[in-house]
Short mmCIF file of C-alpha atoms in Angstrom, two decimals:
data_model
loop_
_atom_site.label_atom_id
_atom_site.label_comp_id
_atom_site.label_asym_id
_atom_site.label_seq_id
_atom_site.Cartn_x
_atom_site.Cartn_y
_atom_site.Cartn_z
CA UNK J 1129 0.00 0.00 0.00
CA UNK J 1130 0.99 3.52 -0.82
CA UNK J 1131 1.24 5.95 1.50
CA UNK J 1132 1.91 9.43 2.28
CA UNK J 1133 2.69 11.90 5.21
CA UNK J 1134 0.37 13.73 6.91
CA UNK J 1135 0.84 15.92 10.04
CA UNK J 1136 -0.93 17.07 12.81
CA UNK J 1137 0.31 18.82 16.59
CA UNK J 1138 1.63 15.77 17.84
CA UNK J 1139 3.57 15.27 14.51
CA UNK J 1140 4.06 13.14 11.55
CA UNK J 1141 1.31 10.10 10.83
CA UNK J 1142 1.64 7.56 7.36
CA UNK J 1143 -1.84 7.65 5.93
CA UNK J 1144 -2.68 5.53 2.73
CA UNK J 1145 -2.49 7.71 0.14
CA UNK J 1146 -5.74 7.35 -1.61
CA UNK J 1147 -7.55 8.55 1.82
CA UNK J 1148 -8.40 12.10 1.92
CA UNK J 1149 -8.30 11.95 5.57
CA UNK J 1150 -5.36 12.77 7.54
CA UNK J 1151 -3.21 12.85 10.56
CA UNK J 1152 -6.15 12.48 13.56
CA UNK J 1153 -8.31 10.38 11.59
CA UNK J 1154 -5.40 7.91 11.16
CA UNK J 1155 -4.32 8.47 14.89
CA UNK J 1156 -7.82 7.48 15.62
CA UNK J 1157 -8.03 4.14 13.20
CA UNK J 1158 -4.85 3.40 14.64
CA UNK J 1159 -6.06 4.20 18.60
CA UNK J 1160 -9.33 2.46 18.66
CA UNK J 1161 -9.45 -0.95 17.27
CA UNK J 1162 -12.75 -2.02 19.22
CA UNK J 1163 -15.62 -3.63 18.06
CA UNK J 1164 -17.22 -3.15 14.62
CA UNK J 1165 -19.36 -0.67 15.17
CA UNK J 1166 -18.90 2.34 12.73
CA UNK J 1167 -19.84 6.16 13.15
CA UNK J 1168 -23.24 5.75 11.30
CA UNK J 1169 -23.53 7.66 7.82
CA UNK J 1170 -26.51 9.45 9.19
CA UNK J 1171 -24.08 11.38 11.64
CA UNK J 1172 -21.56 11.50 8.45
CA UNK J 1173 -24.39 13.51 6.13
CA UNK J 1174 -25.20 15.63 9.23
CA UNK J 1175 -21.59 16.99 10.16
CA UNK J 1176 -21.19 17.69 6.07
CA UNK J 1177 -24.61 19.85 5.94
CA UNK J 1178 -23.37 21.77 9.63
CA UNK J 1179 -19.93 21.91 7.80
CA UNK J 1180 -21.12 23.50 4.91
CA UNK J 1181 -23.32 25.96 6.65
CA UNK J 1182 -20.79 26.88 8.60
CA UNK J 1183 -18.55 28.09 5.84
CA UNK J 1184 -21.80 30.11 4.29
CA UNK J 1185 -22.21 31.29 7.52
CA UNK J 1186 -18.75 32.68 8.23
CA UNK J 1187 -18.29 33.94 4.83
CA UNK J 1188 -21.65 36.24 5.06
CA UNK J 1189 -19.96 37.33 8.66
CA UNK J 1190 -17.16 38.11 6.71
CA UNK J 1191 -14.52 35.65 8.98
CA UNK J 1192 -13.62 33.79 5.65
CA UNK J 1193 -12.97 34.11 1.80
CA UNK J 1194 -15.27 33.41 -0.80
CA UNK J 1195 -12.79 30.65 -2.45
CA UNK J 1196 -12.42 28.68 0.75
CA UNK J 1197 -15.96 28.83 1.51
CA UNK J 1198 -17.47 27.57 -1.87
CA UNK J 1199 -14.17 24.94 -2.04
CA UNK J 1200 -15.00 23.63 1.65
CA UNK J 1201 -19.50 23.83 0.58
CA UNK J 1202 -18.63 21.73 -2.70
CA UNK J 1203 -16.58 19.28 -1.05
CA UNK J 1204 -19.34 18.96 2.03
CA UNK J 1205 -21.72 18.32 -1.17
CA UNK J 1206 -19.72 15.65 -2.39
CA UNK J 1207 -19.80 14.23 0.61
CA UNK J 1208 -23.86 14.13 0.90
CA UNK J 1209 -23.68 12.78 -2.60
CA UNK J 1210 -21.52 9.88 -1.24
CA UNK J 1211 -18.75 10.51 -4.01
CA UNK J 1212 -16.18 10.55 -0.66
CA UNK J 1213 -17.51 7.66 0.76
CA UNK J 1214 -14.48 5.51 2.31
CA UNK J 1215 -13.30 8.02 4.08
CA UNK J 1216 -15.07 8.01 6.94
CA UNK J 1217 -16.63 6.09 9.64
CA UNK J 1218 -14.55 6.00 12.42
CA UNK J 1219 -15.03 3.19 15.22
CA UNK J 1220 -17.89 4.47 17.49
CA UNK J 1221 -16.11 3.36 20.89
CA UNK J 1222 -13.69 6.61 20.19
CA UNK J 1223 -13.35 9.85 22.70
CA UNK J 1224 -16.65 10.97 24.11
CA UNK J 1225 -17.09 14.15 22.53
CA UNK J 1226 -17.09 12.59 19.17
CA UNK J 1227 -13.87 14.77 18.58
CA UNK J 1228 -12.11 12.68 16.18
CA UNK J 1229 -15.18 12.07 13.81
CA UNK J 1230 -15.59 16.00 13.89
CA UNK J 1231 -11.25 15.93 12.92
CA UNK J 1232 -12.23 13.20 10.44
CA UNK J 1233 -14.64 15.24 8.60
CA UNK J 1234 -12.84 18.75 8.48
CA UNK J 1235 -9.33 16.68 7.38
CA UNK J 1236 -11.30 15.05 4.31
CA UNK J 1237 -13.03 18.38 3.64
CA UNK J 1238 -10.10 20.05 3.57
CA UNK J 1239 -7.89 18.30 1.83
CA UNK J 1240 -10.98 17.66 -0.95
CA UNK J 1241 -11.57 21.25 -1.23
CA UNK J 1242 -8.03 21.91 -1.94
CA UNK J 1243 -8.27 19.53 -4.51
CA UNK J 1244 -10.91 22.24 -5.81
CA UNK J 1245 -8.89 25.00 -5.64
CA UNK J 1246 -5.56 23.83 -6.59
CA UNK J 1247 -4.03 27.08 -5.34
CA UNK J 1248 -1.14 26.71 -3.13
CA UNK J 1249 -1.79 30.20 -1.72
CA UNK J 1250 -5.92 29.48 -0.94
CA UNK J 1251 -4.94 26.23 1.53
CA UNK J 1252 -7.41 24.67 3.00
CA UNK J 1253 -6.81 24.03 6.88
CA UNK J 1254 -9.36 21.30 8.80
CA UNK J 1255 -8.82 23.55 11.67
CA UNK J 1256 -8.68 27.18 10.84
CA UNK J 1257 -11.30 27.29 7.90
CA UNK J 1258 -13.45 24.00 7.86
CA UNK J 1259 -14.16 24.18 11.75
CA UNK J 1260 -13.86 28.31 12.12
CA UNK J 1261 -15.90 29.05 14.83
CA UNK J 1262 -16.28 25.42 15.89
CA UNK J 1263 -15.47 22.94 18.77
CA UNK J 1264 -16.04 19.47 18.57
CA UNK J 1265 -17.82 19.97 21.58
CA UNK J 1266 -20.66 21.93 19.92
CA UNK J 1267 -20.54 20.35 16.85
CA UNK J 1268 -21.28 16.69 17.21
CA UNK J 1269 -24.04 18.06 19.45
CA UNK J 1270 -25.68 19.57 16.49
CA UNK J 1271 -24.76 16.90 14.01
CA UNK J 1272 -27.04 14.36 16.70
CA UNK J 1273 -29.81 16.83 16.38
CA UNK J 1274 -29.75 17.09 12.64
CA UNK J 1275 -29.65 13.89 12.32
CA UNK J 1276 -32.32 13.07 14.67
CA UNK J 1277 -34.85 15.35 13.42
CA UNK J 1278 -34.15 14.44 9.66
CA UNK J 1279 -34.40 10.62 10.42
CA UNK J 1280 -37.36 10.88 12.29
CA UNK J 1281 -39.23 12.76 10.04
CA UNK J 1282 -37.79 11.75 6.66
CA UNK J 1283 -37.78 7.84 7.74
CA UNK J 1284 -39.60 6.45 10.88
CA UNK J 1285 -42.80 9.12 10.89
CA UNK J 1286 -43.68 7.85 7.04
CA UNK J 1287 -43.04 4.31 8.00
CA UNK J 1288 -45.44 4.89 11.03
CA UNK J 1289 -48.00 6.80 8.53
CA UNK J 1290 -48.36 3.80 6.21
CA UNK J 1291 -48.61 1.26 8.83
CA UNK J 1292 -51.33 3.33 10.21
CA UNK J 1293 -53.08 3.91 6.92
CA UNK J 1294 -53.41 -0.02 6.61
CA UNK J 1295 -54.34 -0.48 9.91
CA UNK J 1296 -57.30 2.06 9.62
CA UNK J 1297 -58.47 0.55 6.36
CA UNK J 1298 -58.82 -2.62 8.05
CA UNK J 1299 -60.77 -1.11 11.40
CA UNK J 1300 -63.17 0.26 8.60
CA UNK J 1301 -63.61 -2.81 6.40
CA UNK J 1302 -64.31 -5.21 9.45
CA UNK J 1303 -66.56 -2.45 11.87
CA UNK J 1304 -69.63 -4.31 11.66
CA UNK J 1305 -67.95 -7.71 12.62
CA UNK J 1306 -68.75 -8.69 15.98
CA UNK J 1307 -66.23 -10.90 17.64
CA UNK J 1308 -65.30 -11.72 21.68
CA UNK J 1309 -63.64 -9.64 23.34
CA UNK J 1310 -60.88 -10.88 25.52
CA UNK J 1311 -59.10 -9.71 28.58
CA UNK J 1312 -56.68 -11.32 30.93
CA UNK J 1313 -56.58 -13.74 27.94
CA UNK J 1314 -59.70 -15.30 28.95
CA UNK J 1315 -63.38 -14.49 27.06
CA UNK J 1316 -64.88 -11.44 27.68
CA UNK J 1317 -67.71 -9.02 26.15
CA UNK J 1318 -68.14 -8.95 22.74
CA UNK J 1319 -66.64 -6.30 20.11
CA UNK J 1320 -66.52 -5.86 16.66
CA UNK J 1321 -63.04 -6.68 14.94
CA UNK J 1322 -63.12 -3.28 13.85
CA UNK J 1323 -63.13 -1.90 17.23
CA UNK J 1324 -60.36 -3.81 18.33
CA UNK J 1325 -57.79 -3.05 15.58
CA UNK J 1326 -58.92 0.67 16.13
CA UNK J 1327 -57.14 0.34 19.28
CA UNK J 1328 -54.05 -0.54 17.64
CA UNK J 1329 -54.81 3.06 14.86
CA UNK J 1330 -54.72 5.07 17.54
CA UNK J 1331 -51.95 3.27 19.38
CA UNK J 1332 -50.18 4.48 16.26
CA UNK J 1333 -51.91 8.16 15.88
CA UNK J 1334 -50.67 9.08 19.70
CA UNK J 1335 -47.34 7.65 19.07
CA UNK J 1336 -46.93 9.82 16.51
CA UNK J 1337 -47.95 12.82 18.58
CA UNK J 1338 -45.38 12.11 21.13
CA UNK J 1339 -42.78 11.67 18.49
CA UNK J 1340 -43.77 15.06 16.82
CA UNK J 1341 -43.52 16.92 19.89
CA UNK J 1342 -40.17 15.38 21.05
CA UNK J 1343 -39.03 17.19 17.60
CA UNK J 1344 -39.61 20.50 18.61
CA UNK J 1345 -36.94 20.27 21.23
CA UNK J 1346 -34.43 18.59 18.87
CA UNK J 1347 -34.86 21.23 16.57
CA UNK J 1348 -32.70 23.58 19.03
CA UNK J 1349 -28.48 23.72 18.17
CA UNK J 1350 -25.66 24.19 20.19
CA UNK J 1351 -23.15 25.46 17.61
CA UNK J 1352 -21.96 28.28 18.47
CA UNK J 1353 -21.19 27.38 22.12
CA UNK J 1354 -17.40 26.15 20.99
CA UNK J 1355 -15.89 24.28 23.37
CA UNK J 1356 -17.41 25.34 26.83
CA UNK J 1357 -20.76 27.18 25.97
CA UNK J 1358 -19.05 30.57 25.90
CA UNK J 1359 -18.77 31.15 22.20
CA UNK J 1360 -15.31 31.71 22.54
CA UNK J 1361 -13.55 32.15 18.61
CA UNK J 1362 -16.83 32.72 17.22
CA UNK J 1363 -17.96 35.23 15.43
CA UNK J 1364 -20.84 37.57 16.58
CA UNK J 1365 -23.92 36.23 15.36
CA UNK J 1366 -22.43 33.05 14.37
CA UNK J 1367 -24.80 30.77 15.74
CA UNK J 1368 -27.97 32.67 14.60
CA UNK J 1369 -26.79 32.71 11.20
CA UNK J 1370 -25.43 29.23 11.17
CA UNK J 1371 -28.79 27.62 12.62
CA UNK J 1372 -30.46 29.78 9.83
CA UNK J 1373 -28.21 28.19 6.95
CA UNK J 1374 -28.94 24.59 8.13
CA UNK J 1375 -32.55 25.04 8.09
CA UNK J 1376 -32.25 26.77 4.93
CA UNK J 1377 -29.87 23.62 3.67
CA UNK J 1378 -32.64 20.82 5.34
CA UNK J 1379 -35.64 22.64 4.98
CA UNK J 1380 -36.42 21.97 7.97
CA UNK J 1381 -37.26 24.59 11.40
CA UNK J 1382 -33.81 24.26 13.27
CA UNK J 1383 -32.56 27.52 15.25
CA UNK J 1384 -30.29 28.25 17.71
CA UNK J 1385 -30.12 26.96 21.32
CA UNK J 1386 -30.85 29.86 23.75
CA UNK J 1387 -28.70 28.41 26.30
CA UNK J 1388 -25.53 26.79 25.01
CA UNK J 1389 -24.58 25.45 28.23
CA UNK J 1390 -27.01 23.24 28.21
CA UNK J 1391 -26.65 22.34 24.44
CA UNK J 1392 -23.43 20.92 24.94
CA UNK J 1393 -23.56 18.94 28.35
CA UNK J 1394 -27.47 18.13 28.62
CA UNK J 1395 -28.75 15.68 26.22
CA UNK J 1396 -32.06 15.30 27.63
CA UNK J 1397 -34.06 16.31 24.22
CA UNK J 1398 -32.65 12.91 22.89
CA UNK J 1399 -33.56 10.88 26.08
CA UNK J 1400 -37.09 12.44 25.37
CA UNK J 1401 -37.03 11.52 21.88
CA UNK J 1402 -36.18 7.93 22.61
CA UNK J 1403 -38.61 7.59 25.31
CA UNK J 1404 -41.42 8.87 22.02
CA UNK J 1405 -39.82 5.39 20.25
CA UNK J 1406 -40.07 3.17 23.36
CA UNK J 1407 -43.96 4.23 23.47
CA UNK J 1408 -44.22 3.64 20.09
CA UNK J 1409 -41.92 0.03 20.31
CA UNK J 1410 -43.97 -1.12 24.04
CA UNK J 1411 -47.14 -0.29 21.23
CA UNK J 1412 -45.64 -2.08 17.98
CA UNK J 1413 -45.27 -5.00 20.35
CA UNK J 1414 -48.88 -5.00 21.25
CA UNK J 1415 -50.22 -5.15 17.69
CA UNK J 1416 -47.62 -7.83 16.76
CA UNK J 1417 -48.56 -9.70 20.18
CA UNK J 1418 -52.67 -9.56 19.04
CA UNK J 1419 -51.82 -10.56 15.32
CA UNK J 1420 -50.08 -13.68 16.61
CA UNK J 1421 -52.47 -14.48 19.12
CA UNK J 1422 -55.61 -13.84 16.86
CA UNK J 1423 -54.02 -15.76 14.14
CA UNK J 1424 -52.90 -19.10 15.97
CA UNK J 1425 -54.05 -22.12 14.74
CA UNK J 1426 -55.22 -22.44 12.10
CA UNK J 1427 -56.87 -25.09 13.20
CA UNK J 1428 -56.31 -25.89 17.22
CA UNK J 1429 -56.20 -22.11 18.34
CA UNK J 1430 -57.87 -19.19 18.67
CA UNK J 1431 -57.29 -18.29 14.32
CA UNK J 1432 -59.67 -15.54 14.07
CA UNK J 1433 -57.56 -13.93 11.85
CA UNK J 1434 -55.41 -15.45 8.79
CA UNK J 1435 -51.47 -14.03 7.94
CA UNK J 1436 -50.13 -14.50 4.65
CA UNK J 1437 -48.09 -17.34 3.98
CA UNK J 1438 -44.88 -15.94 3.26
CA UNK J 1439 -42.50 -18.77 3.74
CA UNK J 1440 -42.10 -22.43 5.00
CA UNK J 1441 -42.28 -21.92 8.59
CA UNK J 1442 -40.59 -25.12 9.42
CA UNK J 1443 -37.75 -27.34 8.13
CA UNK J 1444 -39.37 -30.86 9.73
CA UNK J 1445 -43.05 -29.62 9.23
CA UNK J 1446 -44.52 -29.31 6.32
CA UNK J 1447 -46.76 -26.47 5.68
CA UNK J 1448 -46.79 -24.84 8.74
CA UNK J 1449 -46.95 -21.36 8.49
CA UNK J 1450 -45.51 -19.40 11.52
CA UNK J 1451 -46.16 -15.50 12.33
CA UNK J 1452 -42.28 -14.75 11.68
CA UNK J 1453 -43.05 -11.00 11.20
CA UNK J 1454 -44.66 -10.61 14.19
CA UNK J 1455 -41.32 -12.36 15.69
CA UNK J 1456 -39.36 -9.85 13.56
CA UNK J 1457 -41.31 -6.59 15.11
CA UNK J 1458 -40.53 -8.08 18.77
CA UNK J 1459 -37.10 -8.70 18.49
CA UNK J 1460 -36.40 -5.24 17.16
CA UNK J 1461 -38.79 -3.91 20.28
CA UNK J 1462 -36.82 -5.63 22.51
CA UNK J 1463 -33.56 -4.11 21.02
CA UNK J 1464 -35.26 -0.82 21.38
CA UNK J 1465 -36.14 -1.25 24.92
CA UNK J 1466 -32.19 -2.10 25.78
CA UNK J 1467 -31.22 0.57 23.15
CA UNK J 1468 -33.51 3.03 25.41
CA UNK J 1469 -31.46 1.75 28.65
CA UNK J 1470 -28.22 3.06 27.19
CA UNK J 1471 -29.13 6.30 25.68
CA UNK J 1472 -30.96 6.94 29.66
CA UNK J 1473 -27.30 6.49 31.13
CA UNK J 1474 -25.31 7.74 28.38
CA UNK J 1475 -27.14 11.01 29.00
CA UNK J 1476 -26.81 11.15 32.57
CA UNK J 1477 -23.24 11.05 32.13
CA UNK J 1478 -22.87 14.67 31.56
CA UNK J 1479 -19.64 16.16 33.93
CA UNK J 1480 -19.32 19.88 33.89
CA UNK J 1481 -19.39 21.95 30.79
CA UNK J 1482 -19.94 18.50 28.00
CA UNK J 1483 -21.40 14.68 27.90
CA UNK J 1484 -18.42 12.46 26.97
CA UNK J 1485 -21.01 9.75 26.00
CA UNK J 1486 -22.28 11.12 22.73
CA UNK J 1487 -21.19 8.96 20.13
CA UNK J 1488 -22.27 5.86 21.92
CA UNK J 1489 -25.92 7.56 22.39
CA UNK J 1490 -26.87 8.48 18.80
CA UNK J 1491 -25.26 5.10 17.38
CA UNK J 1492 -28.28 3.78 19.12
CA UNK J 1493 -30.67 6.36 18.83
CA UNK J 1494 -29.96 5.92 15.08
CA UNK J 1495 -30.40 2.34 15.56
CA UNK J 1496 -33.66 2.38 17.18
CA UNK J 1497 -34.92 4.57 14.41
CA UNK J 1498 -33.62 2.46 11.52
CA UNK J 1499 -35.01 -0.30 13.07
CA UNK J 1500 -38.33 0.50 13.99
CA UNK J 1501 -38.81 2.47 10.57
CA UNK J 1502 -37.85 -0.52 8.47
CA UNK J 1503 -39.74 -3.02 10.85
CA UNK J 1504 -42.88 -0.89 10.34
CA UNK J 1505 -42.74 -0.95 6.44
CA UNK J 1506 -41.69 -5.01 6.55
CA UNK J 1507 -44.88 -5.80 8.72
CA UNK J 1508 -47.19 -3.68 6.67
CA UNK J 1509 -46.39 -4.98 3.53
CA UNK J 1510 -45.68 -8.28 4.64
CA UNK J 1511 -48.17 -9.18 6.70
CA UNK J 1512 -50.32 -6.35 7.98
CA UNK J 1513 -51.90 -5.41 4.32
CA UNK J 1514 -52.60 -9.27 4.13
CA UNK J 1515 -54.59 -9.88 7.14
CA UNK J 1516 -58.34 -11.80 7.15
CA UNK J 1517 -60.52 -12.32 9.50
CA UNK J 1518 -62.11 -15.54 9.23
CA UNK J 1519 -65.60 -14.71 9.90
CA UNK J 1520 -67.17 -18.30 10.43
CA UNK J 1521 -64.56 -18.78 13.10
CA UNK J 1522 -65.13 -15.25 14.44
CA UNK J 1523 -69.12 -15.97 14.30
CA UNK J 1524 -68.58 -19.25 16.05
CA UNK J 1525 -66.77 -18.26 19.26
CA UNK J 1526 -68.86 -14.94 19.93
CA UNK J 1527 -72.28 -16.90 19.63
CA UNK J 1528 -70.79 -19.64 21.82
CA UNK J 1529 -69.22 -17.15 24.53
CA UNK J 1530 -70.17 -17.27 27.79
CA UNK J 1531 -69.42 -13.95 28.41
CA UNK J 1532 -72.16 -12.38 26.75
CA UNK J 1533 -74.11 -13.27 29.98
CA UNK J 1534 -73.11 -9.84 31.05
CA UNK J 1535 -75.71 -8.49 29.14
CA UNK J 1536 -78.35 -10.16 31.23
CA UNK J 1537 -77.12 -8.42 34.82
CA UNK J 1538 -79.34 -4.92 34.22
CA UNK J 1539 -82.32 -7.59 33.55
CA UNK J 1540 -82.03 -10.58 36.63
CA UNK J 1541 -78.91 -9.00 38.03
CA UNK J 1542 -75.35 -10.20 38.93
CA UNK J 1543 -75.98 -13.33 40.66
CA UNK J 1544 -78.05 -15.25 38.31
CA UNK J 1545 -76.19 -14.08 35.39
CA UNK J 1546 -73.61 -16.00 37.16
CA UNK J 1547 -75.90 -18.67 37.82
CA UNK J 1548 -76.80 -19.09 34.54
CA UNK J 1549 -73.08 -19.03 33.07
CA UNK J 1550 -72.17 -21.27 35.20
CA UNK J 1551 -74.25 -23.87 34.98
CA UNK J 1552 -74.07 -23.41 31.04
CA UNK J 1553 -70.30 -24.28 31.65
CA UNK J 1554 -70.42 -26.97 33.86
CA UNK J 1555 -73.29 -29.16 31.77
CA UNK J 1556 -71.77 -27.86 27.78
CA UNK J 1557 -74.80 -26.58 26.88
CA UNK J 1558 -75.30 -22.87 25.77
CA UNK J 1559 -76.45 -19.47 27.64
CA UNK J 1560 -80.36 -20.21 26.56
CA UNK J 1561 -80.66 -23.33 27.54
CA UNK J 1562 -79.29 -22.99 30.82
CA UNK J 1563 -81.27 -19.50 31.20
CA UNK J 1564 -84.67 -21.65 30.21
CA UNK J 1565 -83.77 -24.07 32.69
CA UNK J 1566 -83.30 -21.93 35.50
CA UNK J 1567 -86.28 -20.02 34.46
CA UNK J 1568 -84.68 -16.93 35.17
CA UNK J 1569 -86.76 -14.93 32.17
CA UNK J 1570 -88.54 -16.12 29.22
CA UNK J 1571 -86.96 -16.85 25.62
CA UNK J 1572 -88.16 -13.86 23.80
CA UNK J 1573 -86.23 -11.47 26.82
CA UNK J 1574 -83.40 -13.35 26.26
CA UNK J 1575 -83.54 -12.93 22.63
CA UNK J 1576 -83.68 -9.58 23.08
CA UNK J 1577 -80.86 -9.20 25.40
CA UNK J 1578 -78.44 -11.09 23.42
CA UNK J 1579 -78.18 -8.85 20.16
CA UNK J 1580 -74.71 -8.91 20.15
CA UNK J 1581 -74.27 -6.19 17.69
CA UNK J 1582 -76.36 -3.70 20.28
CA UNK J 1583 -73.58 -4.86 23.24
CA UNK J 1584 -70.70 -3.58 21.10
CA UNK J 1585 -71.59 0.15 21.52
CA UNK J 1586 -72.98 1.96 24.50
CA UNK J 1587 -76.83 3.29 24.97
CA UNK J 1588 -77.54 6.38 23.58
CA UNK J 1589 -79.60 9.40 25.89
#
């Protein structure tokens, strides 16, 4: 391998010499061989859109040149457009501020826009001109909260939409079909399926309400706070005008933190955030948990409902189908729920004036997101958009239930309701006969109490 020489404070590093990184980013590669986990590309795309706002931003303050600033914006756009790709992604268990992912990015910025220029008297410096007015301590702050907002909104909220939109379409086609109701996974009152999987809409619908509103705080930035909250080597206005070019860049409402004090030690907006995905994974896990339940069988369970058949479910079986999205979902809730555990402490980790915990936070943050968003689309068009009811099975159990018993207790009251169910149990007959036997009321009140379609929704005034 070729390489050249690259140097930093501490001196001279050998870097191979098609990289466009240099001396840290090699320190770093070289420092922290642990574990596979990479700097996610999310955080990668956000750093290169702060990075080039930055450089608008200080050349409209005036702090640097036009040359430097368009060389350093083209080469951050080259970087969104993945053309620099393999030069990045520097192991995740690295210093705690994220600093040397902040060096990685303004070292292959720099030496790419140089590349543009190709003027030996317009050099490009990762220090001086790609993080002017900077700190790694502000800036990988702000590069989580891009990210976050962008992947919530771009990704996971249009995954959650479309789930929902199925879901809804199903409460409406199936309204009118009354089925039990269940509860403590024993028969209860009866429903219509409708009702049931309207639970699981607005399960979804107040999910996404939580997650919107945990936005609003993300959509505050710490740049401009450099390394201690101060603002100390920025210019005035900086971090207004800075805020205003990454909305501008994202098109979406960032501005700047009022308090960068607690921008760059705090990260309690992302805890918040995170806690909006648990809800929504402790929910996901729900709907899977019913599907599965509903759709046992076919034949020896409860089967109310039928899943598509999407792939031999066993190797010593044949033709069983299992509910192996519904299996998918749950595993990536419970990866969730442990992600949720570290981003909690990783947080509450913050000494002083910064969090040293921030690169291990959003790699899972990120995670959580990618998951849940691509284990919402994978159950809706996998297995959600497929989903029957089988309606003689449905019919079946709610005519047969016991439960619906309940409806007798404003006529003969508690007791004999109980009476009746009872003994309708213990001998295997049905509700009417053992009502007729106990001559509790006659056939045509019973009749009239059981319309089951009239105990699915409450008595008008």
């Amino acid at each position: 391998m070729d390489y050249r020489i690259e140097k930093d404070s501490m001196g001279e590093v050998r870097v191979p010499a098609d990289k466009l990184y240099g001396a840290q980013s090699q320190r770093s590669i070289d420092n922290f061989r642990i574990g596979w986990e990479k700097m996610p590309d999310e955080i990668i795309s956000a750093f290169a859109i702060l990075k080039k706002a930055s450089a608008l931003a200080n050349l409209k303050l005036g702090v640097l040149d036009e040359a430097r600033a368009q060389a350093i914006a083209k080469a951050a756009d080259e970087a969104l457009e993945g053309k620099l790709s393999g030069n990045f992604g520097l192991a995740v268990w690295q210093t705690g501020s994220g600093t040397q992912s902040n060096m990685n990015v303004n070292e292959v910025l720099a030496n790419r826009a140089n590349q543009i220029l190709n003027d030996p008297e317009k050099k490009v410096h990762p220090n001086n001109h790609v993080n002017k007015c900077q700190s790694s301590n502000d800036t990988f702050p702000t590069a989580m909260h891009i990210t976050g907002v962008v992947e919530l909104e771009d990704r996971l909220l249009p995954a959650l939409a479309k789930l929902k939109a199925t879901l809804a379409e199903k409460s409406a086609r199936y309204m009118d079909l009354v089925k039990t109701g269940r509860t403590h996974l024993q028969d209860a009152t009866p429903l219509t399926l409708g009702q049931e999987i309207s639970g699981w809409v607005r399960m979804l619908e107040r999910d996404e309400e939580m997650i919107r509103s945990s936005l609003e705080f993300l959509r505050e930035l710490g740049l401009g706070g450099t390394a201690v909250g101060t603002g100390l080597n920025a210019a005035a206005g900086y971090d207004v005008e800075v805020a205003a070019q990454i909305a501008s860049l994202t098109g979406k409402a960032f501005r700047t933190a009022p308090n960068k004090f607690h921008s760059l030690t705090s990260k309690d907006e992302l805890v918040f955030a995170h806690g909006a995905l648990k809800a929504l994974a402790a929910d996901l896990l729900k709907i899977v948990n019913d599907v599965r339940w509903l759709a046992a069988g076919p034949r020896c369970s409860i089967g109310e409902i039928r899943i598509p058949e999407n792939e031999p479910g066993s190797s010593i079986m044949p033709g069983k189908v299992n509910p192996t999205q519904c299996e998918a979902v749950s595993m990536v809730v419970a990866q969730v729920m442990g992600n949720d555990v570290t981003v909690g402490f990783a947080a509450s980790q913050g000494n002083f004036e910064l969090n040293v915990y921030m690169p291990v936070l959003i790699y899972n943050f990120l995670q959580s997101v990618r998951l849940l968003s691509d284990a919402m689309v994978s159950f809706n068009d996998n297995c959600a958009a497929g989903l029957e009811a089988d309606e003689e099975k449905i019919t079946h159990f709610v005519t047969n239930s016991l439960m619906n018993v309940t409806a007798l207790n404003p006529i003969i009251g508690y007791d004999k309701s109980a009476e009746i169910a009872k003994k309708a149990h213990k001998e295997g007959t049905n509700l009417k006969a053992a009502a007729m036997a106990l001559g509790y009321l006659t056939e045509d009140e019973f009749d009239k109490a059981m319309d089951l379609k009239a105990m699915c929704h409450p008595k008008k005034a």
